[in-house]
CSV table of C-alpha atoms in Angstrom, one decimal:
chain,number,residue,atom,x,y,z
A,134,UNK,CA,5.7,-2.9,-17.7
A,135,UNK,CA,7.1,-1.0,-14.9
A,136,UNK,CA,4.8,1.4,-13.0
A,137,UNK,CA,7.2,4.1,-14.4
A,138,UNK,CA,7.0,3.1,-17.8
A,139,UNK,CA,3.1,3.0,-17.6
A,140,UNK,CA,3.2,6.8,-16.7
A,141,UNK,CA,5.5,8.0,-19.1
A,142,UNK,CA,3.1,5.8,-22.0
A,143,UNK,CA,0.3,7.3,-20.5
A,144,UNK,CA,1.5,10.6,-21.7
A,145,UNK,CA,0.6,13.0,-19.1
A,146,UNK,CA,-3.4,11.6,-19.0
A,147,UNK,CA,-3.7,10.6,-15.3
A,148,UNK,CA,-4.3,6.9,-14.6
A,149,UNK,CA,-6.8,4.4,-12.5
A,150,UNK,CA,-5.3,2.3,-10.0
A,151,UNK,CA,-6.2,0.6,-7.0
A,152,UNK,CA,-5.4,-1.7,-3.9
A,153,UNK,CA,-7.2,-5.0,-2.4
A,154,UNK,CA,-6.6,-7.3,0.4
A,155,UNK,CA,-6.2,-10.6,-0.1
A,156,UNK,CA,-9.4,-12.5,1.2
A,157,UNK,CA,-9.4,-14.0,4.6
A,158,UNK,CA,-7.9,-17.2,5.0
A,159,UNK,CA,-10.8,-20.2,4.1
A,160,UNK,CA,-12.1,-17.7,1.3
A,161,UNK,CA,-11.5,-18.3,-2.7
A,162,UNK,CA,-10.4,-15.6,-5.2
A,163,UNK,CA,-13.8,-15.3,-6.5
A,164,UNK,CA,-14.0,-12.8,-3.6
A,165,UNK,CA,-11.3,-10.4,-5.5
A,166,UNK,CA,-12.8,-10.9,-8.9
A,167,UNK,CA,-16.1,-9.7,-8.0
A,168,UNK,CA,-14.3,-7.2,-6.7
A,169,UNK,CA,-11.9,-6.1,-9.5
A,170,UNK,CA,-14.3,-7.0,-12.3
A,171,UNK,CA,-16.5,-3.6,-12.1
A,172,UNK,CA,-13.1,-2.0,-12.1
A,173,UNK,CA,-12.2,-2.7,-15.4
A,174,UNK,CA,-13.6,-0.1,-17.3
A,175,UNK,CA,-11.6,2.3,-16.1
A,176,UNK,CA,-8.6,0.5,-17.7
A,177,UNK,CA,-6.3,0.1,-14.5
A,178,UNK,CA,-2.6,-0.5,-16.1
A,179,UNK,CA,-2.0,-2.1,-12.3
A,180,UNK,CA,-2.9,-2.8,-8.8
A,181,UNK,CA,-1.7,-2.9,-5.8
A,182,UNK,CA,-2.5,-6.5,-3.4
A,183,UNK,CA,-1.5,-6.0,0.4
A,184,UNK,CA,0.8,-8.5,2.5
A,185,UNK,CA,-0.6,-9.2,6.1
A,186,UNK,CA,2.0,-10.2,7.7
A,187,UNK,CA,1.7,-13.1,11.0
A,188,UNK,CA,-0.1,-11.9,14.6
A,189,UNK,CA,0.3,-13.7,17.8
A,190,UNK,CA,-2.5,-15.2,19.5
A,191,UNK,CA,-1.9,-16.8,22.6
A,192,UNK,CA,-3.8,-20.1,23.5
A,193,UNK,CA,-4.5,-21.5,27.4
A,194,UNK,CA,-3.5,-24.8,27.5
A,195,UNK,CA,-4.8,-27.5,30.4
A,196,UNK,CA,-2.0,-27.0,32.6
A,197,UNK,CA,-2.6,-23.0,32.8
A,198,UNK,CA,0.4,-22.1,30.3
A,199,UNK,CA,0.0,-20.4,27.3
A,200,UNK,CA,0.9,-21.4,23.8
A,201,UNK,CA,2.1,-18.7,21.4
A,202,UNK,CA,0.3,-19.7,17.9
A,203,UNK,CA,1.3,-17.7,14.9
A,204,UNK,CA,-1.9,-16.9,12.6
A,205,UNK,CA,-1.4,-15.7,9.2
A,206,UNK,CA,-5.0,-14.2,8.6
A,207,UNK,CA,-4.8,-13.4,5.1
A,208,UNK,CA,-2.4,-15.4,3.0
A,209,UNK,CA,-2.2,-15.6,-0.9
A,210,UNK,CA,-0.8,-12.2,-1.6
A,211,UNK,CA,1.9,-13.9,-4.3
A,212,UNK,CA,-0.5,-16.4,-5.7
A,213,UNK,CA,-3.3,-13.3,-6.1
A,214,UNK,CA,-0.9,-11.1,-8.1
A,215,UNK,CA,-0.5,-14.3,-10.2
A,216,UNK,CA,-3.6,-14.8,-11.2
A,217,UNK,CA,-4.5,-11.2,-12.1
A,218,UNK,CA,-2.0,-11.0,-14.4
A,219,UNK,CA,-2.8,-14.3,-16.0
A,220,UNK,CA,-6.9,-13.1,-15.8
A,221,UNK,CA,-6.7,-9.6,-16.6
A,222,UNK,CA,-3.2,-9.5,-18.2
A,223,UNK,CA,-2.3,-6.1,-16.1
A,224,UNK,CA,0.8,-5.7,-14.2
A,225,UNK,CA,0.0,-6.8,-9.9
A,226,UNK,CA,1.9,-5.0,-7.4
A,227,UNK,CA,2.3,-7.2,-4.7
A,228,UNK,CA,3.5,-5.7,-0.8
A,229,UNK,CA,6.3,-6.8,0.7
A,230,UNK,CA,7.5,-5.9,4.2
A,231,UNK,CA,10.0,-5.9,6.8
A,232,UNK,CA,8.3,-7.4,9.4
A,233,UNK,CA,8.0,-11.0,9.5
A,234,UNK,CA,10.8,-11.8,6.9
A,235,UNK,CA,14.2,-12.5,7.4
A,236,UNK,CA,16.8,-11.0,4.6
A,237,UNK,CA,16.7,-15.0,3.0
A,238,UNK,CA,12.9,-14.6,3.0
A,239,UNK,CA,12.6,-11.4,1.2
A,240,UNK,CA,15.4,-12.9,-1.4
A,241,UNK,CA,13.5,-15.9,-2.1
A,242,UNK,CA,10.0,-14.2,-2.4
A,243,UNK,CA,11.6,-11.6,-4.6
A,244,UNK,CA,12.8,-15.1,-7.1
A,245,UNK,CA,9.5,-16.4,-6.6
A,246,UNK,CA,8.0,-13.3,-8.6
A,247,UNK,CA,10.5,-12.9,-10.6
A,248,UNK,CA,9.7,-16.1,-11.8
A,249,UNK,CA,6.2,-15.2,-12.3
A,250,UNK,CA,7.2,-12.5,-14.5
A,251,UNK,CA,6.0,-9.9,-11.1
A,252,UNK,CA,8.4,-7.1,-12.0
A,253,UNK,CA,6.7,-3.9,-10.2
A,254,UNK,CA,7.0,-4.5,-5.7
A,255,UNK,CA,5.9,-2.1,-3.0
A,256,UNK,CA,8.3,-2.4,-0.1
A,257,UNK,CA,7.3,-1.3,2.9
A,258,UNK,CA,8.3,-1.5,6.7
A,259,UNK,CA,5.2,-2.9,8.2
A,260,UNK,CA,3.0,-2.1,11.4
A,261,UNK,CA,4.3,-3.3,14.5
A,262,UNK,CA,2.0,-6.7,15.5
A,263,UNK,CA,-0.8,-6.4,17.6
A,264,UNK,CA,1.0,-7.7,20.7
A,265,UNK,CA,3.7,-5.1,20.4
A,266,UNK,CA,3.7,-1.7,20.9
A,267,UNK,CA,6.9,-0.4,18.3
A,268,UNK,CA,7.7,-2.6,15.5
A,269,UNK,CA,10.2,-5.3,15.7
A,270,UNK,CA,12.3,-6.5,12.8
A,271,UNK,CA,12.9,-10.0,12.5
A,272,UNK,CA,16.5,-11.3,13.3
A,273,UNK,CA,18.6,-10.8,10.0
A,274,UNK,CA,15.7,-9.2,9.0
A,275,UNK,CA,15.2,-5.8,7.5
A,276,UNK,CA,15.1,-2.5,10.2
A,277,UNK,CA,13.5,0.2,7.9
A,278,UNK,CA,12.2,0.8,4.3
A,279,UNK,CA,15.0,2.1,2.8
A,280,UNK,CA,16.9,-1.2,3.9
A,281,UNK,CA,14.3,-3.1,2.4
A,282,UNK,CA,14.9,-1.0,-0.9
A,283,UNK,CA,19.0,-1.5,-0.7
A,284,UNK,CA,18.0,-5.1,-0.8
A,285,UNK,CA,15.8,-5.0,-3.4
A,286,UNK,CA,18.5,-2.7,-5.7
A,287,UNK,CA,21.1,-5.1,-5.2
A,288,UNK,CA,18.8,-8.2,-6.4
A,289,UNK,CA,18.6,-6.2,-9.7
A,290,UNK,CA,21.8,-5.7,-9.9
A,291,UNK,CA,22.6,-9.2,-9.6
A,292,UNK,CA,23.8,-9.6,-5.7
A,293,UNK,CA,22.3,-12.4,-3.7
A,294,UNK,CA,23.1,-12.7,0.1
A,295,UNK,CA,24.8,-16.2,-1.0
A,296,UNK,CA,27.5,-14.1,-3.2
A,297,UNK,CA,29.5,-15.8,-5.0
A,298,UNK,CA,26.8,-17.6,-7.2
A,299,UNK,CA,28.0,-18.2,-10.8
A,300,UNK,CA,26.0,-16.1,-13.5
A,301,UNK,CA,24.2,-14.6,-11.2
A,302,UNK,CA,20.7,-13.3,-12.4
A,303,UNK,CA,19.8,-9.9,-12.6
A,304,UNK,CA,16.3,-8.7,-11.8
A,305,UNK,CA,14.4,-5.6,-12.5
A,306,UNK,CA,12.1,-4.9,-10.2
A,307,UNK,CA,10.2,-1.0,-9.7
A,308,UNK,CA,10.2,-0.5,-6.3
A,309,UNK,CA,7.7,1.8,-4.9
A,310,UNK,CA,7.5,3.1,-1.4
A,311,UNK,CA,5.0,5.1,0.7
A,312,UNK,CA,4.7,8.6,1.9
A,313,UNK,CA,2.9,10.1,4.3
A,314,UNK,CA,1.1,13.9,3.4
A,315,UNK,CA,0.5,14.3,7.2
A,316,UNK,CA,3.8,12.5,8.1
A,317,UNK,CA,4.2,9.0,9.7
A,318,UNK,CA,2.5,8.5,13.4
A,319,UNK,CA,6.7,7.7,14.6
A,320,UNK,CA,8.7,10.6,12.7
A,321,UNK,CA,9.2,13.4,14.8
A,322,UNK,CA,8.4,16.1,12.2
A,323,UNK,CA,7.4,16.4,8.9
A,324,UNK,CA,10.5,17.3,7.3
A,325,UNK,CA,12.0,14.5,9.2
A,326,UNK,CA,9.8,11.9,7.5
A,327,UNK,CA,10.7,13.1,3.9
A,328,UNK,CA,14.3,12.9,5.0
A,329,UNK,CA,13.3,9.4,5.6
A,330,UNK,CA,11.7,9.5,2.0
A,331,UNK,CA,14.6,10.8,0.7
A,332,UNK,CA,16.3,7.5,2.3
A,333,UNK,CA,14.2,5.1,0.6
A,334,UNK,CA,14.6,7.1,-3.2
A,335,UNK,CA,18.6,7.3,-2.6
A,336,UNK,CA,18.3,3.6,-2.1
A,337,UNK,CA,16.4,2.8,-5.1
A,338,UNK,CA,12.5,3.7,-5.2
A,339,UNK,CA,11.3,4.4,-8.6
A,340,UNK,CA,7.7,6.0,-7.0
A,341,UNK,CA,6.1,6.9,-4.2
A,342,UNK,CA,2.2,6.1,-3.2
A,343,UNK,CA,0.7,8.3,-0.4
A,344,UNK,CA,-1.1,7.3,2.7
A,345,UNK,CA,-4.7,8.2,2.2
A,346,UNK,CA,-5.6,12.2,3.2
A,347,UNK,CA,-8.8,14.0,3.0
A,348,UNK,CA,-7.2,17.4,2.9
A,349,UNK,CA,-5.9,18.0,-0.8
A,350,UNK,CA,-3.9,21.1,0.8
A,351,UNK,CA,-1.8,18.4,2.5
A,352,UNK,CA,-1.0,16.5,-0.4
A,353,UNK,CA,0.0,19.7,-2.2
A,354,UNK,CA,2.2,20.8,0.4
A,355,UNK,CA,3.7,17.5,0.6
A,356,UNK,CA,4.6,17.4,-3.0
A,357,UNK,CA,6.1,20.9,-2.8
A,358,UNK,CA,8.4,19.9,0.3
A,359,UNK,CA,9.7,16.8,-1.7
A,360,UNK,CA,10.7,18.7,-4.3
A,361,UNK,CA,12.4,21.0,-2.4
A,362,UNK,CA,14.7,18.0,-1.0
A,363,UNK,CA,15.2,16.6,-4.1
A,364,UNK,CA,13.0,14.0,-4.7
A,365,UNK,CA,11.8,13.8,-8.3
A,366,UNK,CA,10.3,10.7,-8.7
A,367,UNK,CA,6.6,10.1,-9.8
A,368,UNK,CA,4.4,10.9,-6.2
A,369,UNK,CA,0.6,8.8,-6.3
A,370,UNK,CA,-2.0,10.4,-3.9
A,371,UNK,CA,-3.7,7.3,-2.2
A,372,UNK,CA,-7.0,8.0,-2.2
A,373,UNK,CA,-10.2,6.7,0.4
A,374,UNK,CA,-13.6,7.1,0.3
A,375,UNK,CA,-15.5,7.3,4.1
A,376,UNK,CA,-18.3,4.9,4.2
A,377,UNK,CA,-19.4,4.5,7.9
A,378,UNK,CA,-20.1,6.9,10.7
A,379,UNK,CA,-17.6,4.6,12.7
A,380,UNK,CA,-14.4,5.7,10.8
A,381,UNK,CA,-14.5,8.9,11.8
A,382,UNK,CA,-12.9,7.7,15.0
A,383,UNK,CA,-11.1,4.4,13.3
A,384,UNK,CA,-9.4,6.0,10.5
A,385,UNK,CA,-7.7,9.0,12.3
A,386,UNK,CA,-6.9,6.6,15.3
A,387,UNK,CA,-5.1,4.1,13.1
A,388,UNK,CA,-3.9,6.3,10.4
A,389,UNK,CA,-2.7,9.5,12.7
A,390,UNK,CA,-4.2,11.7,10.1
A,391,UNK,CA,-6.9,14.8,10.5
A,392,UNK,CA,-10.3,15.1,9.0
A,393,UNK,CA,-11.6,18.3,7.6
A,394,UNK,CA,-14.0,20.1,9.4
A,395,UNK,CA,-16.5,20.3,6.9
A,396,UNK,CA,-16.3,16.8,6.2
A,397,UNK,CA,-16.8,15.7,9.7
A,398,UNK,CA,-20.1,17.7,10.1
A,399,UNK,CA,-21.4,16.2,6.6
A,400,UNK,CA,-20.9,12.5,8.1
A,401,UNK,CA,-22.2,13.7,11.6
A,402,UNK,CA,-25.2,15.4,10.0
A,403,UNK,CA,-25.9,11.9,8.4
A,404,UNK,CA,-28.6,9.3,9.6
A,405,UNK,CA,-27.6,6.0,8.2
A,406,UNK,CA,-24.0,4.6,6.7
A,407,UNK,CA,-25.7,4.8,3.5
A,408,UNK,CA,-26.0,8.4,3.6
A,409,UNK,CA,-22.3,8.4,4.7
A,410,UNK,CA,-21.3,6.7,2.0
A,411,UNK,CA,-22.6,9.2,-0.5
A,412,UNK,CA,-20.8,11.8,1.6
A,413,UNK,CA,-17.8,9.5,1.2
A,414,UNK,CA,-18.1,9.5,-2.8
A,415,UNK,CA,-19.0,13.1,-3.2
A,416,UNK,CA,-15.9,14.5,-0.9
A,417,UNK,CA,-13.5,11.7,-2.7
A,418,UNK,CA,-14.6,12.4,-6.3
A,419,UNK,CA,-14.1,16.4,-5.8
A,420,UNK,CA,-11.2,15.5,-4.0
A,421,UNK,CA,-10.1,13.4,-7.5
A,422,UNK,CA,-11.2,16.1,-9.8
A,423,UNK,CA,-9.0,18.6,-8.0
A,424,UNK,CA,-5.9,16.5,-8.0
A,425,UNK,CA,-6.7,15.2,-11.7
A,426,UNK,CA,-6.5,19.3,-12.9
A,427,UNK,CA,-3.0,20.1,-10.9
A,428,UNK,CA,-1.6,17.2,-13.1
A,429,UNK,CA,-1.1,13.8,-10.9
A,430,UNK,CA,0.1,11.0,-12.9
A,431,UNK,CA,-2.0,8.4,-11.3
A,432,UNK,CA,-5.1,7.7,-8.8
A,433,UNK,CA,-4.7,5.4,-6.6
A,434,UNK,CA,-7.9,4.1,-4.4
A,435,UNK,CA,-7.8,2.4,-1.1
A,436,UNK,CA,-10.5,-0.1,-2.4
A,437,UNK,CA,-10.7,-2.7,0.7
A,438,UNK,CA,-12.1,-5.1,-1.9
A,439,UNK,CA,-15.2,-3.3,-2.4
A,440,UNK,CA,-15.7,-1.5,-5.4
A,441,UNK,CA,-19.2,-0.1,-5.5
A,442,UNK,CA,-18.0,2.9,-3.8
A,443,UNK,CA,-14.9,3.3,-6.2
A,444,UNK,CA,-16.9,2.4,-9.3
A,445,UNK,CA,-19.3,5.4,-8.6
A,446,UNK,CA,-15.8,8.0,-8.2
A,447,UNK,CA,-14.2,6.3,-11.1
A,448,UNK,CA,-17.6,6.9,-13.2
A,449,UNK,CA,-17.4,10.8,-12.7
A,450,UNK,CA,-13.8,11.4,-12.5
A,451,UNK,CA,-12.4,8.6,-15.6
């Protein structure tokens, strides 16, 4: 089913959702089984499994030059959404970007789950790779989201870069996109960003997740200021429990998003990460209850893989 459909069956009871990565390259899946497994009860109608796109690393040879090496850390992303479908029999949303693919690579993954009977994607632009400091498409690639989307729209409607193919094919992907509560770390202004939003929708996007927040005031006024444009389609607050002392510097710095106050002196007032994580499950669980009672069609949890935190939010909120 699409993620669309799932909402409107679910009949205005919010839903369970979540995202993992795929495991580090020389791991099994086990990894994300242990990890989903616990999950289950709370009857997740899909998740969400990240792409990690190639980083740089450059290797000193014996004559003094360096070799550029592309390293894919964690691959698997398509064969992952596979086989939770086929384990689990819920729908897998797998990511797919703009950086690192050409237009001919993002047609050809897009058969490749449509084969697999993948029918829900997230398309996204992608983070600039470490050894760049703005993101760079790839030539004939994909510049933005919303061209990602475009691309995506005219696959389900049949047109393949190789046009004129006979009987073509139509697909019929959901595409959803992200959004950004406290705007994204390169858009000038807020309203700019959901101009950008707007973009992506106009292109095709059937949802929109959120980037995590810990401020449910931001979310709120988000939502509001979409409507106002126009946008109409289902919004998903992304959701993250804190669990270490250490991301109260890592998170804002690679997320461009603000703490609350009164969250930041509950972790600082901690001793151990243990005790942060408690903090971390308390804050996110009022944060769900809140956002459960103004109506949200779905939860979605930035799970990492780990699920002990999100089982114990999920327990008290589902």
């Amino acid at each position: 089913m699409k993620i669309t459909e799932h909402i409107t069956a679910a009949k205005g009871k919010t839903l369970f959702s979540f995202e993992i990565l795929p495991p580090l390259k020389g791991q099994n899946i086990q990894s994300i089984f242990d990890g989903i497994d616990p999950l289950m009860e709370f009857n997740p109608p899909f998740i969400d499994v990240t792409y990690h796109r190639e980083e740089y690393v450059y290797i000193e040879q014996p004559n003094g030059f360096l070799e550029k090496k592309v390293v894919r850390k964690r691959p698997g992303t398509v064969g992952i959404c596979a086989a939770i479908q086929n384990k689990y029999g819920i729908d897998a949303v797998p990511h797919i970007l703009c950086g690192g693919f050409t237009k001919e690579d993002t047609e050809n993954f897009l058969i490749d789950l449509d084969f697999l009977g993948i029918h829900n994607v997230m398309a996204l632009r992608g983070d600039a790779v470490k050894s760049e400091t703005y993101f760079k498409p790839e030539l004939k690639g994909n510049n933005f989201a919303s061209d990602l989307v475009n691309q995506i729209s005219e696959i389900n409607r049949g047109q393949y870069l190789d046009n004129p193919l006979e009987k073509n094919h139509t697909t019929d992907f959901c595409v959803g996109v992200a959004g950004y509560p406290e705007k994204h770390m390169e858009a000038p202004s807020l309203d700019n960003d959901i101009e950008k939003l707007k973009a992506k929708v106009a292109a095709g996007a059937e949802y929109v997740v959120t980037q995590m927040f810990f401020d449910n005031s931001k979310f709120f006024e988000f939502v509001a200021k979409c409507r106002k444009s126009g946008i109409t389609v289902p919004i998903i607050p992304g959701l993250k429990p804190i669990a270490t002392k250490k991301q109260l510097t890592n998170i804002p710095h690679r997320f461009h998003l603000n703490l609350p106050e009164e969250l930041i002196r509950a972790i600082n007032n901690c001793k151990t990460d243990l005790e942060v994580r408690e903090v971390g499950v308390e804050w996110c669980t009022a944060q769900s209850k809140e956002l459960i009672n103004s109506g949200v069609e779905v939860l979605h949890y930035y799970s990492m893989g780990k699920s002990t935190n999100i089982h114990k939010i999920a327990a008290s909120v589902f």
